[in-house]
Amino acid sequence: MALHAAITGYPSEAPPLVLLHGFGGGGYVWDAVAASVGARPLIIYDLPGHGRSIKAEGIGGAGRMAKAIAADLDRRGVSSFHACGHSLGGAVAAILALRQPDRVRSLVLLSPGGFGPSINHAVLSRYAFPRTREDLRAALQEMMAETAEPSDRLVDRIHADRRNADAGDALRQVFDGMMRPSADGGLEQGTLDLREFAGLDLPIHVLWGTGDRILPVPDVGAFPGSMTLHLAEGAGHMLVDESPQIVVDLLRKVCG
């Protein structure tokens, strides 16, 4: 099964902006951003194992997904692009840039995965495998800032995805691909070597919510000089939902 992507504009006329959602989401999470980001062509993916890509090649961790996205862009004739990813999608976008730096014009990472081993895997598990709609809502609330609430639209859309008969197995494969055993007997996420980004000749901007309860803001000293860190004060992990205008403003600044 091929990857599903929603395309706006004409990617053959200008390098498109490729948008990659986080674990357990879908391309629909970008609706508000896509409506406001400007006239640039957009390619908005459902990642492997998610949404309408639930049976696509590349289900697993970020590395497998990056390979699948790169192959799909090849099939579409996209030679260069800007990339923006949230959480798991951020890790995928980062790996794309590391593997194919000549194709990526700019990189915007929103609370990206892989920037350190710490991850709230318990909440992510409740989010991926909820027993009820209210369990899903509670998990989503924990993924946001303490003062934020998930919209009914977001809860309903994700809950509809979870009711797909193939969703549980697909998300389990993705979850297992993201995690590894930690020294204390629990789980942690796989990590990227941030030193590798120092050699990339492209703009790299990272946006993190100071109230992120899933992936805490890493030590700023871990960021190479090639990266610019922006902080969204008080925002949680779900930056695309909580702070879409901040995301739009950053994308307009970086991508032009």
Short mmCIF file of C-alpha atoms in Angstrom, two decimals:
data_model
loop_
_atom_site.label_atom_id
_atom_site.label_comp_id
_atom_site.label_asym_id
_atom_site.label_seq_id
_atom_site.Cartn_x
_atom_site.Cartn_y
_atom_site.Cartn_z
CA MET A 1 0.00 0.00 0.00
CA ALA A 2 1.33 3.46 -0.95
CA LEU A 3 1.71 6.29 1.53
CA HIS A 4 -1.17 8.73 1.63
CA ALA A 5 -0.43 12.43 1.25
CA ALA A 6 -2.67 15.45 0.88
CA ILE A 7 -1.13 17.86 -1.62
CA THR A 8 -1.95 21.52 -2.09
CA GLY A 9 -0.46 23.69 -4.80
CA TYR A 10 2.00 22.41 -7.38
CA PRO A 11 5.19 20.84 -5.95
CA SER A 12 6.72 20.87 -9.43
CA GLU A 13 6.70 24.69 -9.42
CA ALA A 14 8.44 25.34 -6.08
CA PRO A 15 10.04 23.24 -3.34
CA PRO A 16 7.08 22.10 -1.21
CA LEU A 17 6.81 22.13 2.56
CA VAL A 18 6.54 18.54 3.80
CA LEU A 19 4.54 18.22 7.05
CA LEU A 20 4.97 15.14 9.25
CA HIS A 21 2.68 14.54 12.23
CA GLY A 22 3.49 12.89 15.55
CA PHE A 23 2.87 9.40 16.90
CA GLY A 24 -0.77 8.35 16.84
CA GLY A 25 -1.93 11.35 14.81
CA GLY A 26 -2.60 11.97 11.15
CA GLY A 27 -2.19 14.58 8.47
CA TYR A 28 -5.39 16.28 9.66
CA VAL A 29 -3.58 17.70 12.70
CA TRP A 30 -2.01 20.27 10.34
CA ASP A 31 -5.34 21.69 9.11
CA ALA A 32 -5.08 25.00 10.96
CA VAL A 33 -1.41 25.44 10.06
CA ALA A 34 -1.99 24.53 6.41
CA ALA A 35 -4.80 27.08 6.14
CA SER A 36 -2.56 29.92 7.30
CA VAL A 37 1.01 29.14 6.32
CA GLY A 38 0.84 30.78 2.88
CA ALA A 39 0.88 29.90 -0.79
CA ARG A 40 3.81 27.46 -0.78
CA PRO A 41 2.95 23.94 -2.05
CA LEU A 42 2.32 21.49 0.79
CA ILE A 43 2.70 17.72 1.05
CA ILE A 44 0.98 16.53 4.23
CA TYR A 45 1.62 12.86 4.99
CA ASP A 46 -0.14 10.23 7.01
CA LEU A 47 2.93 8.44 8.37
CA PRO A 48 3.22 4.67 7.91
CA GLY A 49 0.88 2.86 10.29
CA HIS A 50 -1.36 5.91 10.66
CA GLY A 51 -4.59 7.15 9.05
CA ARG A 52 -4.82 6.28 5.38
CA SER A 53 -1.23 4.95 5.41
CA ILE A 54 -2.09 2.31 7.99
CA LYS A 55 -0.80 -0.55 5.81
CA ALA A 56 1.91 1.35 3.96
CA GLU A 57 5.55 0.30 3.82
CA GLY A 58 7.78 1.74 6.54
CA ILE A 59 5.89 0.91 9.74
CA GLY A 60 8.31 0.97 12.66
CA GLY A 61 10.68 3.56 14.05
CA ALA A 62 11.67 6.95 12.66
CA GLY A 63 14.45 5.55 10.49
CA ARG A 64 12.12 3.21 8.61
CA MET A 65 9.59 5.98 8.18
CA ALA A 66 12.22 8.40 6.82
CA LYS A 67 13.19 5.82 4.20
CA ALA A 68 9.54 5.43 3.17
CA ILE A 69 8.97 9.20 2.95
CA ALA A 70 12.13 9.69 0.86
CA ALA A 71 11.06 6.93 -1.53
CA ASP A 72 7.57 8.43 -1.85
CA LEU A 73 9.01 11.87 -2.61
CA ASP A 74 11.17 10.24 -5.29
CA ARG A 75 8.08 8.69 -6.85
CA ARG A 76 6.40 12.10 -6.88
CA GLY A 77 9.41 13.71 -8.56
CA VAL A 78 10.17 16.02 -5.63
CA SER A 79 13.89 16.79 -5.76
CA SER A 80 14.04 19.34 -2.93
CA PHE A 81 11.72 20.40 -0.12
CA HIS A 82 11.36 22.10 3.24
CA ALA A 83 10.55 19.76 6.13
CA CYS A 84 8.61 20.28 9.34
CA GLY A 85 7.83 17.51 11.78
CA HIS A 86 6.24 17.22 15.21
CA SER A 87 7.43 14.71 17.83
CA LEU A 88 7.91 11.39 15.97
CA GLY A 89 7.50 13.34 12.73
CA GLY A 90 10.27 15.64 13.94
CA ALA A 91 12.61 12.68 14.29
CA VAL A 92 11.62 11.53 10.79
CA ALA A 93 12.27 14.99 9.34
CA ALA A 94 15.63 15.20 11.12
CA ILE A 95 16.71 11.83 9.75
CA LEU A 96 15.67 12.88 6.24
CA ALA A 97 17.95 15.92 6.53
CA LEU A 98 20.86 13.86 7.84
CA ARG A 99 20.53 11.25 5.10
CA GLN A 100 19.75 13.57 2.19
CA PRO A 101 21.03 17.04 3.15
CA ASP A 102 21.17 18.22 -0.47
CA ARG A 103 17.39 17.79 -0.80
CA VAL A 104 16.26 19.55 2.39
CA ARG A 105 16.10 23.36 2.10
CA SER A 106 15.18 24.00 5.74
CA LEU A 107 14.20 22.04 8.83
CA VAL A 108 11.63 23.00 11.48
CA LEU A 109 11.29 20.56 14.37
CA LEU A 110 8.46 20.81 16.90
CA SER A 111 9.22 19.00 20.18
CA PRO A 112 11.09 16.41 18.12
CA GLY A 113 11.68 12.83 19.14
CA GLY A 114 15.22 11.58 19.51
CA PHE A 115 16.76 14.61 21.22
CA GLY A 116 17.37 12.69 24.44
CA PRO A 117 16.26 9.40 25.98
CA SER A 118 13.58 10.81 28.32
CA ILE A 119 10.00 10.18 27.21
CA ASN A 120 6.71 9.77 29.05
CA HIS A 121 5.98 6.36 27.55
CA ALA A 122 3.15 5.63 29.99
CA VAL A 123 1.03 8.52 28.71
CA LEU A 124 1.88 7.69 25.10
CA SER A 125 0.74 4.12 25.68
CA ARG A 126 -2.59 5.29 27.11
CA TYR A 127 -2.95 7.65 24.16
CA ALA A 128 -2.19 4.94 21.58
CA PHE A 129 -4.26 2.17 23.15
CA PRO A 130 -7.21 3.78 24.98
CA ARG A 131 -10.06 1.63 26.27
CA THR A 132 -12.63 4.38 25.80
CA ARG A 133 -13.02 7.80 24.22
CA GLU A 134 -12.69 9.37 27.66
CA ASP A 135 -9.43 7.51 28.26
CA LEU A 136 -8.18 9.02 25.01
CA ARG A 137 -9.28 12.50 26.06
CA ALA A 138 -7.51 12.14 29.42
CA ALA A 139 -4.29 11.04 27.74
CA LEU A 140 -4.47 13.93 25.26
CA GLN A 141 -4.96 16.37 28.12
CA GLU A 142 -1.75 15.08 29.74
CA MET A 143 0.05 15.65 26.45
CA MET A 144 -0.97 19.31 26.52
CA ALA A 145 -0.18 22.06 28.98
CA GLU A 146 -1.92 21.69 32.33
CA THR A 147 -4.29 24.56 31.50
CA ALA A 148 -5.17 23.29 28.00
CA GLU A 149 -7.99 21.03 26.89
CA PRO A 150 -8.17 18.93 23.71
CA SER A 151 -10.96 19.95 21.37
CA ASP A 152 -13.88 17.59 20.75
CA ARG A 153 -12.93 17.63 17.07
CA LEU A 154 -9.41 16.36 17.81
CA VAL A 155 -10.64 13.70 20.26
CA ASP A 156 -13.30 12.49 17.83
CA ARG A 157 -10.90 12.33 14.88
CA ILE A 158 -8.24 10.36 16.75
CA HIS A 159 -10.85 8.12 18.35
CA ALA A 160 -12.21 7.29 14.89
CA ASP A 161 -8.70 6.27 13.82
CA ARG A 162 -8.32 4.02 16.87
CA ARG A 163 -11.50 2.16 15.94
CA ASN A 164 -9.89 0.91 12.72
CA ALA A 165 -9.39 -2.85 13.12
CA ASP A 166 -5.74 -2.55 12.04
CA ALA A 167 -4.86 0.45 14.22
CA GLY A 168 -3.81 -1.44 17.34
CA ASP A 169 -1.28 -3.70 15.61
CA ALA A 170 0.12 -0.87 13.49
CA LEU A 171 0.59 1.51 16.43
CA ARG A 172 2.12 -1.28 18.51
CA GLN A 173 4.77 -1.77 15.81
CA VAL A 174 5.46 1.97 15.76
CA PHE A 175 5.54 2.24 19.56
CA ASP A 176 7.96 -0.67 19.84
CA GLY A 177 10.11 0.85 17.08
CA MET A 178 10.38 4.11 19.02
CA MET A 179 11.33 2.59 22.36
CA ARG A 180 14.24 0.68 23.87
CA PRO A 181 14.85 -0.71 27.37
CA SER A 182 16.27 1.77 29.86
CA ALA A 183 18.85 1.10 32.56
CA ASP A 184 16.18 1.20 35.29
CA GLY A 185 14.13 -1.54 33.64
CA GLY A 186 11.65 0.80 32.00
CA LEU A 187 11.55 2.31 28.53
CA GLU A 188 13.29 5.22 26.86
CA GLN A 189 13.30 6.54 23.32
CA GLY A 190 16.00 6.02 20.75
CA THR A 191 18.24 9.05 20.28
CA LEU A 192 19.88 10.97 17.48
CA ASP A 193 23.50 12.12 17.61
CA LEU A 194 22.97 15.87 17.64
CA ARG A 195 26.61 16.46 16.71
CA GLU A 196 25.79 15.24 13.21
CA PHE A 197 23.61 18.29 12.60
CA ALA A 198 26.59 20.63 12.96
CA GLY A 199 27.71 19.77 9.44
CA LEU A 200 24.40 20.52 7.74
CA ASP A 201 24.33 23.65 5.61
CA LEU A 202 20.67 24.55 6.04
CA PRO A 203 18.52 26.50 8.52
CA ILE A 204 17.47 24.32 11.46
CA HIS A 205 14.93 25.67 13.94
CA VAL A 206 13.56 23.78 16.94
CA LEU A 207 10.40 24.84 18.81
CA TRP A 208 9.64 23.41 22.24
CA GLY A 209 6.88 24.05 24.76
CA THR A 210 8.18 24.85 28.22
CA GLY A 211 5.27 22.85 29.68
CA ASP A 212 5.95 19.70 27.63
CA ARG A 213 5.13 16.69 29.83
CA ILE A 214 6.03 14.07 27.18
CA LEU A 215 9.44 15.17 25.92
CA PRO A 216 11.06 17.63 28.33
CA VAL A 217 13.13 20.46 26.86
CA PRO A 218 16.69 19.15 26.53
CA ASP A 219 19.73 20.89 27.94
CA VAL A 220 20.38 23.82 25.62
CA GLY A 221 24.07 22.94 25.76
CA ALA A 222 23.29 19.75 23.83
CA PHE A 223 22.23 21.76 20.77
CA PRO A 224 24.93 22.37 18.14
CA GLY A 225 25.46 25.93 16.98
CA SER A 226 23.72 25.14 13.71
CA MET A 227 20.37 24.87 15.51
CA THR A 228 18.20 27.72 16.75
CA LEU A 229 15.98 26.88 19.74
CA HIS A 230 12.68 28.69 20.29
CA LEU A 231 10.57 28.23 23.42
CA ALA A 232 6.78 28.44 23.51
CA GLU A 233 6.16 29.60 27.07
CA GLY A 234 3.61 27.47 28.89
CA ALA A 235 2.78 25.28 25.89
CA GLY A 236 2.73 21.50 26.20
CA HIS A 237 3.75 18.77 23.79
CA MET A 238 0.93 19.23 21.28
CA LEU A 239 2.29 22.41 19.71
CA VAL A 240 0.42 22.05 16.42
CA ASP A 241 -2.89 22.01 18.32
CA GLU A 242 -2.03 24.33 21.20
CA SER A 243 0.00 27.01 19.42
CA PRO A 244 -0.75 26.86 15.67
CA GLN A 245 -0.03 30.56 15.12
CA ILE A 246 3.43 30.25 16.68
CA VAL A 247 4.09 27.32 14.36
CA VAL A 248 2.80 29.27 11.34
CA ASP A 249 4.92 32.31 12.18
CA LEU A 250 8.06 30.17 12.50
CA LEU A 251 7.38 28.36 9.22
CA ARG A 252 6.83 31.64 7.39
CA LYS A 253 10.09 32.98 8.81
CA VAL A 254 12.16 29.90 7.95
CA CYS A 255 10.62 28.75 4.67
CA GLY A 256 9.94 32.18 3.19
#
